[in-house]
Amino acid sequence: MNTGGRLIAGSHNRNEFVLINADENARIKSVQELSGQICHICGDEIEIAEDGEPFVACNECAFPVCQQCYKYERLEGNQACPQCKTRYKRIKGCPRVEGDEDEDDTDDLDNEFSYAHADALGLQPTTDSMLSDLNSNISGIPPNLEHDTSDLNSEIPLLTYGEEDPEISSYRHALIVPPYMNSGNRVHSVPSSVQSLPVQQRSMVPMKDIAVYGYGSVAWKDRMEEWKKRQKDKLQMVNHEGKKYGGNFGDELDDPDLPLMDEGRQPLSRKLPIPSSKINPYRMIIILRLVVLGLFFHYRILHPVNDAFGLWLTSVICEIWFGVSWIMDQFPKWCPIVRETYLDRLSLRYEKEGKPSELSCVDIFVSTVDPMKEPPLITANTVLSILAVDYPIDKVACYVSDDGAAMLTFEALSETSEFARRWVPFCKKYNIEPRAPEWYFNQKIDYLKNKVHPAFVRERRAMKRDYEEFKVRINSLVATAQKVPEDGWTMQDGTPWPGNNVRDHPGMIQVFLGQDGVRDIEGHELPRLVYVSREKRPGFDHHKKAGAMNSLVRVSAVISNAPYVLNVDCDHYINNSKALREAMCFMMDPQGGKNICYVQFPQRFDGIDRHDRYSNRNVVFFDINMKGLDGLQGPIYVGTGCVFRRQALYGRDAPAKKKPPSKTCNCWPKWCCLCCGSRKKKNANTKKEKKKLKPRESSRQIHALENIEEGLQGSNAEKSSYLTQIKLEKRFGQSPVFVASTNLEDGGIPPDASPASLLKEAIQVISCGYEDKTEWGKEVGWIYGSVTEDILTGFKMHCHGWRSVYCIPKRPAFKGSAPINLSDRLHQVLRWALGSVEIFLSKHCPIWYGYGGGLKWLERFSYINSVIYPWTSIPLLVYCTLPAICLLTGKFIVPEISNYASLVFIALFISIAATGILEMQWGGVGIDDWWRNEQFWVIGGVSSHLFALFQGLLKVLAGVDTNFTVTSKAADDGAFSELYIFKWTSLLIAPTTLLIINIVGVVVGISDAINNGYDSWGPLFGRLFFALWVIIHLYPFLKGLLGKQDRMPTIVLVWSILLASILTLMWVRINPFVSRDGPVLEICGLNCDES
């Protein structure tokens, strides 16, 4: 789309519009996906099994084979899959053959010993004489066929998957000439002299050479297996057995019409379950831990502490809450999986040589607000990595949302588009990684590795110089923007910047790059780059990031309307240029891609110190919890690095699965079947009525509207379509172009849309009042109602029956930056916890929302755990206070421990440790990351989660919005200097108090034991262990308070005071100058009374 390089601004409500200049945009072609329902042996359609799903013969590779070919292979062939060579397992309804394992769970006596299937297939034994007659009758084939094949080539019947050459007559069969008759296996037609020979097409004797049998037999399948795959329009199979007999295939087998079994027909991804040697012990430990937990609570409840009943009762309540939280967190990790993608198969399937790419288009969203907090240079690197992604140029469109309407962001994006003309061809020419220049030039690796082009070093130096000049220009813009003129900013032509008033400005759209726009320095097209700033007016609720993302959904639907959408934060660049292809391996897979709503990638971060003091990498969540959810219904949406299906964002339900056919029973008497059948029918009818009365939550308003319209609809088709249009406009808004785009499942622009109308509609759909009286933010797009809109959005999609996928490429797909100092990290966790509290107090709480939809139970457990974890802060704070109280008062929460209690406590600690070790083993997480996660769970729980809970209650129940200010106190130079910045905030009060009182409790407890003698050390051990557990978990917090690691005086001072206090008390107790029995009194011999 060509806009002449000028900005488009306007307001639909005020009937304002500036500049309309665009060319017609080509419509995106839809992707044709293979059905995969055709047998690759005989070409017949694959039957539907009893469970309603297509018949699957091999559970390993799902090679498409019909039931007839499957039965024939088991009875007369080698009983193995022609693709993966896995032995076929017996399926219920098929006869048992030699080698089948005992199947206790299969009761099929009517079929497993019946060989009537063989007769039905027409299988007859082929004798040696018949084969010899056959060979002798083929007299038309000369012995030197290898060197003279020109005459026969014209008569060769060409067979492909599911199709035969139209020139093949119905009476002609295809035979494979055996190697002892000719050098090389080739397909030839049967001469007329043998047409009357009574040879069955599928006849076979297992002892004979497999090459003597014709098309449709096991020999043909094995032959396909052994052919070499060649990457052409269709890849061919070459028989290796012909080489043993001196065959010379040459180029005559390059005919594209020969039978194919190309790699592109295989699944684009597969699941890799965790090895049983790792997952089975893990599950056993979980069950044992559950049993031990029950014994622990049994002992704790039945053995109260009478002299400290209040402390005992409080501790039991906290422990019960911790147990329930553990169950909610643990069981969603019951079935973890890992996935593997095949990018080569994706290319073979959708990128044929000499033809346009058939990969789907992708719209990429980048969101930013304040360029002073989100540096424009970081945003520019993210945009450059998107423009240089390894994906067809005409299939990528990048939309940058500037929710702050900052001219600095606009000018920085203009500079970025100019630099992209040199950067994008450089990346694709030398295939560099990553394709964000800031991180590419700063990585400390050998950049000459695997580079063989002689001009690479010269061009790299020139590109680095260009990038440094680009950085200088960006930094100059930032320096200029520090002081805003009194009259506001003006553009180069003297026009005032429309976004001078951040809270009151029109919508703005600027197309910097596009298919018909500026080309790179080599003359190639560049991906489309669009700047978008939605309209903002006083009195409207703009819903922050969720509202900005919904505006991008509508703008992109009007301009490009790609069927898939990727959203990234402005500080998350594409680290793996093949990230989009990784996602398309799931989305475009014909076997299961239609049910996937989004593909979530893990978050990886740069700029974090090696120790990761505050668990910024969050490795335990991304490498353990998310893998567990992937084995259920899919991972939750984490806000960035996620590829969506656009139709799922529109609030539509997942494609319905085929219902299995009704089952009949032949083993019970008719009177029993009648009773059971009538009962089942009644239950089925009642269920259907309930389903009719209780539709899915997402479609209630639509169904209600349909019921209202039923009385209005007549026989007039125009009236019906008019009412349907009204219904869609009530759901999606008053833009006819956008509403029409929502019906295009494969994307594309309506062919009758003009450039002028597209720009007008683009301005309209980002107006501040467009979402009024629609379902945007309720059922469509990003869901409103929480600052963590990501959890709500993913939760709603799963309630619609969709499933998500977790993709972990070997090279991280995206990388971003994370706050690494203590205060910023606590405020980040505070925002996440506040969003969870808002969801918990809303109608979308997973505890009571979404029943009757497509959400699985264990998936619901994970969502419940994601919204109740801030409530754990109260029992955690109380539980961390108990050790200090016990040390100061001399009481304890546990009575004198018996042998049985000791065994229970030891078993509980061992089970906790074993669970963590096994999780680290199958999740690939190091012990340092696991321990940092445990520490920060306590730190965040007693600070950010606690404040988020009270802030959420005040906001939702009382309407009071509170904010916690952060003040920077000091900063150091050097690497990771931000780590040592101390910013005081009220979030630090609770953990600081806990730390102080527990340290004081330890000092008092030890001094009391010293004063009371050795008998008091035994009871003190339990209290000290409890207090030290709290102090060790808060140790990173203590280091954050004290500052840089090499500041020895500060940290030594604190520990010196602690140790000095203990040693002083011990010295007073062990004073060697004073006897343990007091001073020794002796008689001096003087009589003091006689004076």
PDB file of C-alpha atoms in Angstrom, residues 3 5-6 376 379-385 387-388 398 400 408-425 437 470 473-474 477 510-514 517-521 524-531:
ATOM      1  CA  THR A   3       0.774   6.349   1.028  1.00  0.00           C
ATOM      2  CA  GLY A   5       5.415   8.438   2.665  1.00  0.00           C
ATOM      3  CA  ARG A   6       2.937  10.693   4.464  1.00  0.00           C
ATOM      4  CA  PRO A 376      13.447   3.869  21.078  1.00  0.00           C
ATOM      5  CA  THR A 379      12.119  -0.788  19.937  1.00  0.00           C
ATOM      6  CA  ALA A 380      14.070  -0.173  16.730  1.00  0.00           C
ATOM      7  CA  ASN A 381      16.088  -3.364  17.256  1.00  0.00           C
ATOM      8  CA  THR A 382      12.901  -5.332  17.762  1.00  0.00           C
ATOM      9  CA  VAL A 383      11.427  -3.941  14.530  1.00  0.00           C
ATOM     10  CA  LEU A 384      14.644  -4.653  12.593  1.00  0.00           C
ATOM     11  CA  SER A 385      14.665  -8.269  13.787  1.00  0.00           C
ATOM     12  CA  LEU A 387      11.752  -7.106   9.139  1.00  0.00           C
ATOM     13  CA  ALA A 388      14.732  -9.446   8.660  1.00  0.00           C
ATOM     14  CA  CYS A 398       4.766  -5.365  11.170  1.00  0.00           C
ATOM     15  CA  VAL A 400       3.883  -0.784  15.796  1.00  0.00           C
ATOM     16  CA  LEU A 408       9.975  10.548  19.232  1.00  0.00           C
ATOM     17  CA  THR A 409       8.682   7.034  18.492  1.00  0.00           C
ATOM     18  CA  PHE A 410       7.412   8.169  15.094  1.00  0.00           C
ATOM     19  CA  GLU A 411      10.739   9.736  14.087  1.00  0.00           C
ATOM     20  CA  ALA A 412      12.702   6.777  15.444  1.00  0.00           C
ATOM     21  CA  LEU A 413      10.565   4.421  13.382  1.00  0.00           C
ATOM     22  CA  SER A 414      11.208   6.571  10.324  1.00  0.00           C
ATOM     23  CA  GLU A 415      14.966   6.247  10.881  1.00  0.00           C
ATOM     24  CA  THR A 416      14.532   2.511  11.441  1.00  0.00           C
ATOM     25  CA  SER A 417      12.754   2.057   8.121  1.00  0.00           C
ATOM     26  CA  GLU A 418      15.637   3.792   6.341  1.00  0.00           C
ATOM     27  CA  PHE A 419      18.292   1.695   8.072  1.00  0.00           C
ATOM     28  CA  ALA A 420      16.306  -1.476   7.301  1.00  0.00           C
ATOM     29  CA  ARG A 421      17.012  -0.976   3.592  1.00  0.00           C
ATOM     30  CA  ARG A 422      20.637  -1.921   4.315  1.00  0.00           C
ATOM     31  CA  TRP A 423      20.226  -4.201   7.321  1.00  0.00           C
ATOM     32  CA  VAL A 424      17.649  -6.666   5.928  1.00  0.00           C
ATOM     33  CA  PRO A 425      19.599  -7.720   2.804  1.00  0.00           C
ATOM     34  CA  PRO A 437      21.943  -5.370  15.343  1.00  0.00           C
ATOM     35  CA  PHE A 470      22.102   4.985  13.187  1.00  0.00           C
ATOM     36  CA  ARG A 473      20.819   9.617  15.138  1.00  0.00           C
ATOM     37  CA  ILE A 474      18.441   7.804  17.521  1.00  0.00           C
ATOM     38  CA  LEU A 477      16.359  12.285  18.776  1.00  0.00           C
ATOM     39  CA  GLN A 510       1.722   5.790   8.681  1.00  0.00           C
ATOM     40  CA  VAL A 511       2.842   3.085   6.239  1.00  0.00           C
ATOM     41  CA  PHE A 512       6.637   3.322   6.165  1.00  0.00           C
ATOM     42  CA  LEU A 513       7.419   0.203   4.181  1.00  0.00           C
ATOM     43  CA  GLY A 514       5.275  -2.071   2.078  1.00  0.00           C
ATOM     44  CA  GLY A 517       6.835   1.161  -1.042  1.00  0.00           C
ATOM     45  CA  VAL A 518      10.541   1.668  -0.558  1.00  0.00           C
ATOM     46  CA  ARG A 519      12.838  -1.181  -1.635  1.00  0.00           C
ATOM     47  CA  ASP A 520      16.148  -2.204  -0.099  1.00  0.00           C
ATOM     48  CA  ILE A 521      19.543  -1.269  -1.549  1.00  0.00           C
ATOM     49  CA  HIS A 524      14.153  -6.205  -3.337  1.00  0.00           C
ATOM     50  CA  GLU A 525      10.842  -5.627  -1.594  1.00  0.00           C
ATOM     51  CA  LEU A 526      10.672  -5.163   2.141  1.00  0.00           C
ATOM     52  CA  PRO A 527       8.000  -6.342   4.574  1.00  0.00           C
ATOM     53  CA  ARG A 528       5.229  -3.903   5.375  1.00  0.00           C
ATOM     54  CA  LEU A 529       5.900  -1.588   8.331  1.00  0.00           C
ATOM     55  CA  VAL A 530       2.953   0.395   9.714  1.00  0.00           C
ATOM     56  CA  TYR A 531       2.870   2.959  12.523  1.00  0.00           C
TER      57      TYR A 531
END
